[in-house]
Amino acid sequence: MGSFTLPRDLYQGKGSLEELKNLTGKKAVVVVGGGSMKRFGFLDRAVNYLKEAGMEVQLFENVEPDPSVETVMKGAKMMQEFEPDWIVAMGGGSPIDAAKAMWAFYEYPETTFEQLITPFSFPTLRTKAKFCAIPSTSGTATEVTAFSVITDYEKGIKYPLADFNITPDIAIVDPELAETMPKKLTAHTGMDAMTHAIEAYVSTLHCNYTDPLALHAIKMIHRDLKKSYDGDMEARDNMHDAQCLAGMAFSNALLGIVHSMAHKTGAAYTGGHIVHGCANAMYLPRVIQYNAKVEEAAKRYAEIADFIGLGGTTTEEKVAALVAEIKKMNDSLDIPKCIKEYEGGIIDEKEFMEKLPKVAELAIGDACTGSNPRIPTQEEMEKLLKACYYGEDINF
Ligand code: FE
């Protein structure tokens, strides 16, 4: 048996934020990030629409990038006191991810973080509140997915929470919010979306329902991301839809080891975080080379190459063309080739090598590894990570 879960309603297109007027409920908590939604006036608009809907509104502001366990607990406590029947999360992936986890602790104050991190083990939600997600970046697609990434800073680990209970009830995909994205964020989130679509397409859990979403997302991102990066707002609007389509695919087909590696390298080093989308962009070409040693995966990468018209006759040529195209996209978006070059070399080589066995072990154990078409051994994962550090091609 298969299943396929999406939000019940999705509103898209410019001005769709106004749909908040039509929610029915008594109290809403609006969860937002560091201030761009406020600065650009979207937060005020959202609050006013909710008030028009007859709701009392409280704000939970300043969710940090890569939200922490502490922020989640603080938000849940606030919700337990205010007792909202709607949680409206607005902004980049971080406030929406944080709000999803707050939702679980709001409905089940007795649950523990340790219980929630076991994939697909959430208690039944929606006994107290429903969830509306409004993304302002075009990448994570958390507005349609069953995932949330929360960081435990004490342990230096990112936990990808996964359960269809946290797939939002409503997604509002209004491209006006994404038009405010700075250039670098546009590049990183866009390649995150590309990685979602490609990993979903070759995932061992892909199906007839996820394939068309993944392929079309890849085609749109390939066509529009660079233009969006260069400030073409029509392309920017398309990217907002494309990343959402990719999200619908990967929420159901799951991901692969590009994400396993990005999750476990993200907060592991003292020099600084490796931004999620940028990590994916750097690792993706190497993982394609690694996975393509499995015949079925190679065939599917070749299908992607065909679908976006990259040429080539044999499967091998088509896979190589796809790898080259991803590298070319990264270059055009000013994304570094490897971890060594990341942010002028903030990730120390010695520290990277010292932590390599542990990071590799954690990456293999990541929730995204199970659906990758090839399961790496410890030695292979270490080699993969090393290749991502130095920007080498994979041939094993
Ligand atoms: Fe991602």
XYZ file of C-alpha atoms and ligand atoms in Angstrom:
397
model
C 0.000 0.000 0.000
C 1.112 3.540 -0.696
C -0.092 6.841 0.670
C 0.253 10.454 -0.366
C -0.278 13.346 2.029
C -0.545 17.048 1.196
C -2.185 20.055 2.850
C -5.929 20.022 2.352
C -5.930 23.483 0.756
C -3.235 25.340 -1.086
C -3.649 28.950 -2.165
C -1.156 30.276 -4.647
C -0.509 33.390 -6.669
C -0.028 37.032 -5.843
C -2.356 38.298 -3.149
C -3.223 34.838 -1.840
C -2.104 35.966 1.632
C -5.561 37.513 1.860
C -7.036 34.016 2.247
C -6.234 34.368 5.967
C -9.450 36.382 6.143
C -11.417 33.233 5.504
C -10.022 31.083 8.309
C -12.538 30.217 10.984
C -11.424 30.152 14.577
C -11.113 32.143 17.782
C -7.424 32.578 18.462
C -4.334 32.481 16.289
C -0.646 32.497 17.117
C 1.516 33.909 14.350
C 5.070 32.542 14.413
C 7.669 34.571 12.526
C 11.436 34.965 12.199
C 13.860 37.810 12.530
C 11.980 40.734 11.089
C 11.878 40.754 7.269
C 8.172 39.885 7.269
C 7.579 42.771 9.660
C 9.816 45.168 7.725
C 8.083 44.495 4.431
C 4.631 44.837 5.994
C 3.527 41.239 5.480
C 3.244 40.545 9.192
C 0.873 43.486 9.737
C -1.179 42.407 6.760
C -1.422 38.844 8.044
C -2.417 39.988 11.533
C -5.062 42.326 10.118
C -6.537 39.603 7.911
C -6.760 37.279 10.921
C -8.473 40.022 12.921
C -10.899 40.505 10.034
C -11.602 36.793 10.395
C -12.652 37.580 13.978
C -9.622 36.111 15.695
C -7.610 37.234 18.667
C -3.950 37.217 17.625
C -0.690 36.756 19.523
C 2.762 36.911 17.983
C 5.746 34.676 18.577
C 8.607 36.597 16.982
C 12.331 36.230 16.424
C 12.645 32.546 15.631
C 16.352 32.265 14.785
C 17.774 30.668 11.614
C 18.228 26.938 12.335
C 15.783 27.063 15.258
C 16.809 25.523 18.549
C 15.142 23.077 20.905
C 14.899 25.979 23.402
C 12.943 28.214 20.992
C 10.544 25.372 20.283
C 9.907 24.838 23.988
C 9.395 28.563 24.575
C 6.833 28.767 21.764
C 5.005 25.671 22.972
C 4.724 27.144 26.455
C 3.306 30.371 25.070
C 0.742 28.362 23.084
C -0.231 26.311 26.142
C -1.054 29.565 27.933
C -2.833 31.316 25.034
C -4.609 28.209 23.661
C -4.826 29.101 19.946
C -6.950 27.068 17.540
C -4.799 28.227 14.631
C -1.042 28.293 14.353
C -0.009 30.516 11.472
C 3.681 30.242 10.632
C 5.169 32.734 8.281
C 8.625 33.318 6.843
C 11.571 31.161 5.798
C 11.914 27.502 6.631
C 13.011 28.262 10.190
C 9.894 29.834 11.738
C 7.650 27.310 9.980
C 9.789 24.367 11.097
C 9.927 25.726 14.642
C 6.151 26.243 14.699
C 5.553 22.643 13.579
C 7.527 21.350 16.560
C 5.843 23.870 18.909
C 2.522 22.506 17.671
C 3.431 18.985 18.821
C 4.507 20.176 22.285
C 1.454 22.426 22.538
C -0.873 19.514 21.928
C 1.207 17.060 23.964
C 3.053 18.951 26.735
C 4.152 15.652 28.269
C 5.936 14.397 25.170
C 9.707 14.645 24.972
C 12.023 15.678 22.192
C 13.598 12.235 22.309
C 10.212 10.666 21.513
C 9.565 12.966 18.574
C 12.848 12.363 16.811
C 11.935 8.777 15.987
C 10.629 9.110 12.406
C 6.868 8.772 11.926
C 6.120 8.416 15.622
C 4.218 11.652 16.334
C 1.041 11.592 18.377
C -2.158 12.604 16.533
C -2.261 16.358 16.107
C -5.202 18.753 15.446
C -6.877 18.048 18.774
C -6.219 21.699 19.741
C -5.144 23.614 16.651
C -4.791 23.579 12.902
C -1.758 24.806 11.068
C -1.358 27.314 8.241
C 2.067 27.844 6.655
C 3.111 30.837 4.562
C 6.616 30.588 3.056
C 8.697 33.656 2.225
C 11.641 31.768 0.744
C 11.563 29.440 -2.234
C 13.295 26.301 -1.098
C 12.430 24.240 1.934
C 8.765 23.797 0.928
C 8.075 23.184 4.587
C 4.572 24.586 3.903
C 3.627 21.278 2.261
C 5.954 18.782 3.903
C 5.917 16.384 6.817
C 9.297 17.623 8.006
C 10.879 20.054 10.397
C 14.544 20.498 11.203
C 15.401 21.510 14.768
C 18.951 22.024 16.027
C 20.293 20.805 19.335
C 23.170 23.245 19.820
C 24.462 21.522 22.922
C 24.998 18.311 20.996
C 25.784 20.040 17.687
C 23.192 17.958 15.817
C 20.311 18.769 13.497
C 17.250 16.617 14.006
C 15.040 16.164 10.982
C 11.597 15.517 12.485
C 9.355 13.549 10.150
C 5.668 12.740 10.429
C 2.609 13.325 8.236
C 0.847 14.747 11.300
C 2.936 17.900 10.849
C 2.005 18.373 7.194
C 0.178 21.729 7.403
C -3.581 22.005 6.880
C -3.277 25.073 4.699
C -0.390 26.387 2.608
C -0.432 29.914 1.248
C 2.160 30.184 -1.518
C 2.096 33.903 -2.261
C 5.073 34.843 -4.476
C 5.042 38.467 -3.318
C 6.655 37.332 -0.058
C 9.514 35.668 -1.930
C 10.248 38.766 -3.982
C 11.983 40.230 -0.918
C 14.638 37.479 -0.810
C 18.250 38.655 -1.036
C 20.372 37.224 -3.856
C 22.402 34.711 -1.897
C 19.319 33.306 -0.196
C 17.661 32.970 -3.614
C 20.602 30.873 -4.823
C 20.846 28.666 -1.745
C 17.138 28.008 -1.319
C 16.760 27.423 -5.057
C 19.431 24.731 -5.096
C 17.882 23.213 -1.979
C 14.664 22.877 -3.995
C 16.576 21.375 -6.931
C 18.117 18.829 -4.567
C 14.675 17.976 -3.145
C 13.293 17.297 -6.610
C 16.265 15.227 -7.799
C 16.537 13.207 -4.584
C 12.769 12.556 -4.628
C 12.931 11.398 -8.245
C 15.616 8.775 -7.557
C 14.402 7.856 -4.058
C 13.571 4.210 -3.486
C 10.138 5.422 -2.320
C 9.297 7.427 -5.446
C 5.951 6.562 -7.025
C 3.588 7.544 -9.830
C 2.242 10.380 -7.695
C 5.618 11.909 -6.823
C 7.429 11.490 -10.176
C 5.541 14.107 -12.223
C 5.851 16.681 -9.423
C 9.594 16.090 -9.133
C 10.241 16.224 -12.867
C 8.228 19.365 -13.463
C 9.894 21.052 -10.498
C 13.326 20.185 -11.919
C 12.355 21.624 -15.297
C 11.083 24.873 -13.770
C 14.055 25.312 -11.438
C 16.489 24.604 -14.271
C 14.739 27.231 -16.359
C 14.066 29.910 -13.757
C 16.552 29.806 -10.872
C 19.372 31.724 -12.545
C 16.914 34.329 -13.866
C 15.399 34.648 -10.399
C 18.909 35.083 -8.954
C 19.509 37.873 -11.481
C 16.375 39.688 -10.320
C 13.751 38.593 -12.870
C 10.607 38.713 -10.719
C 8.494 36.596 -13.041
C 11.096 33.853 -12.688
C 11.140 34.492 -8.921
C 7.377 33.935 -8.798
C 7.721 30.688 -10.771
C 10.423 29.486 -8.393
C 7.988 29.855 -5.510
C 5.672 27.364 -7.205
C 8.512 25.115 -8.360
C 9.964 24.669 -4.872
C 6.486 23.853 -3.599
C 5.996 21.167 -6.264
C 9.377 19.726 -5.279
C 8.167 19.732 -1.687
C 5.019 17.797 -2.524
C 7.217 15.192 -4.205
C 9.844 14.815 -1.486
C 7.429 14.947 1.418
C 6.025 11.695 0.070
C 9.013 10.117 -1.711
C 11.499 11.277 0.939
C 15.064 12.311 0.194
C 18.556 10.856 0.033
C 22.114 11.200 1.300
C 22.745 14.716 -0.022
C 20.409 15.736 2.761
C 21.883 13.250 5.245
C 25.279 14.847 4.676
C 23.931 18.421 4.773
C 22.092 17.742 8.037
C 25.119 16.292 9.781
C 27.749 18.727 8.480
C 25.503 21.773 8.983
C 26.278 22.553 12.620
C 29.274 20.298 13.249
C 32.202 22.722 12.979
C 33.447 25.571 15.117
C 34.165 27.841 12.104
C 30.449 28.320 11.442
C 27.328 26.715 10.011
C 27.274 25.384 6.486
C 24.012 26.830 5.138
C 21.638 24.004 4.219
C 20.936 24.885 0.590
C 24.559 25.672 -0.126
C 25.665 22.366 1.393
C 23.177 20.500 -0.789
C 24.343 22.334 -3.896
C 27.981 21.412 -3.223
C 27.256 17.759 -2.383
C 24.661 16.997 -5.077
C 27.008 16.450 -8.077
C 29.166 14.012 -6.040
C 26.192 12.069 -4.738
C 24.785 11.739 -8.273
C 28.116 10.232 -9.346
C 28.062 7.874 -6.372
C 24.424 6.785 -6.733
C 24.732 6.331 -10.503
C 26.753 3.165 -9.899
C 23.346 1.621 -9.191
C 21.768 0.888 -12.571
C 18.214 1.887 -11.662
C 19.385 5.213 -10.228
C 21.538 5.919 -13.291
C 18.510 5.292 -15.504
C 16.477 7.780 -13.544
C 19.183 10.466 -13.566
C 19.323 9.931 -17.345
C 15.553 10.487 -17.507
C 16.025 13.804 -15.712
C 18.772 14.782 -18.179
C 16.465 13.904 -21.080
C 13.559 15.801 -19.564
C 15.561 19.031 -19.404
C 17.166 18.434 -22.788
C 20.804 17.958 -21.824
C 21.666 15.617 -24.713
C 23.862 12.510 -24.650
C 23.226 9.051 -26.084
C 24.160 6.499 -23.436
C 22.955 6.485 -19.840
C 26.498 7.230 -18.745
C 26.722 10.299 -20.975
C 23.376 11.572 -19.744
C 24.345 11.177 -16.078
C 27.610 13.005 -16.780
C 25.655 15.758 -18.529
C 23.404 16.136 -15.469
C 26.393 16.343 -13.120
C 28.019 18.950 -15.373
C 24.783 20.941 -15.552
C 24.409 21.041 -11.744
C 28.004 22.216 -11.412
C 27.350 24.853 -14.070
C 24.242 26.041 -12.237
C 26.227 26.274 -8.985
C 28.918 28.342 -10.712
C 26.352 30.678 -12.226
C 24.848 31.195 -8.758
C 28.248 31.922 -7.169
C 28.025 28.804 -5.001
C 31.436 27.476 -3.901
C 32.657 24.227 -5.438
C 33.453 22.573 -2.124
C 33.471 22.903 1.671
C 37.119 24.018 1.627
C 36.113 27.097 -0.370
C 32.981 27.759 1.684
C 32.827 31.347 2.992
C 36.511 31.924 2.391
C 37.590 28.726 4.140
C 35.855 28.982 7.521
C 35.620 25.189 7.873
C 39.022 24.155 9.147
C 40.629 21.242 7.302
C 42.141 19.653 10.408
C 38.881 19.832 12.341
C 36.973 18.444 9.344
C 39.288 15.426 9.132
C 39.224 14.830 12.882
C 35.453 14.802 12.932
C 35.117 12.847 9.672
C 34.486 9.362 11.150
C 31.838 10.658 13.555
C 30.113 12.921 10.995
C 30.104 10.047 8.477
C 28.565 7.707 11.028
C 25.867 10.265 11.884
C 25.153 10.901 8.193
C 24.634 7.189 7.569
C 22.237 7.137 10.519
C 20.276 10.174 9.274
C 16.577 9.679 8.521
C 17.168 10.576 4.854
C 19.634 7.749 4.183
C 17.070 4.924 4.105
C 15.449 6.064 0.848
C 18.712 6.747 -1.002
C 19.205 4.374 -3.965
C 22.613 3.255 -2.629
C 23.384 2.755 1.056
C 26.938 3.841 1.826
C 29.328 1.999 4.095
C 31.277 3.953 6.689
C 34.309 3.992 4.379
C 32.267 5.182 1.401
C 30.582 7.939 3.397
C 33.960 9.169 4.634
C 35.234 9.223 1.050
C 32.123 11.070 -0.116
C 32.459 13.729 2.571
C 36.161 14.106 1.845
C 35.392 14.563 -1.858
C 32.879 17.250 -0.904
C 35.538 18.955 1.193
C 38.098 19.080 -1.611
C 35.671 19.265 -4.561
C 36.750 15.990 -6.138
C 34.727 13.782 -8.444
C 33.503 10.379 -7.244
C 34.442 7.212 -9.046
C 33.659 4.290 -6.777
Fe 16.409 20.624 2.019
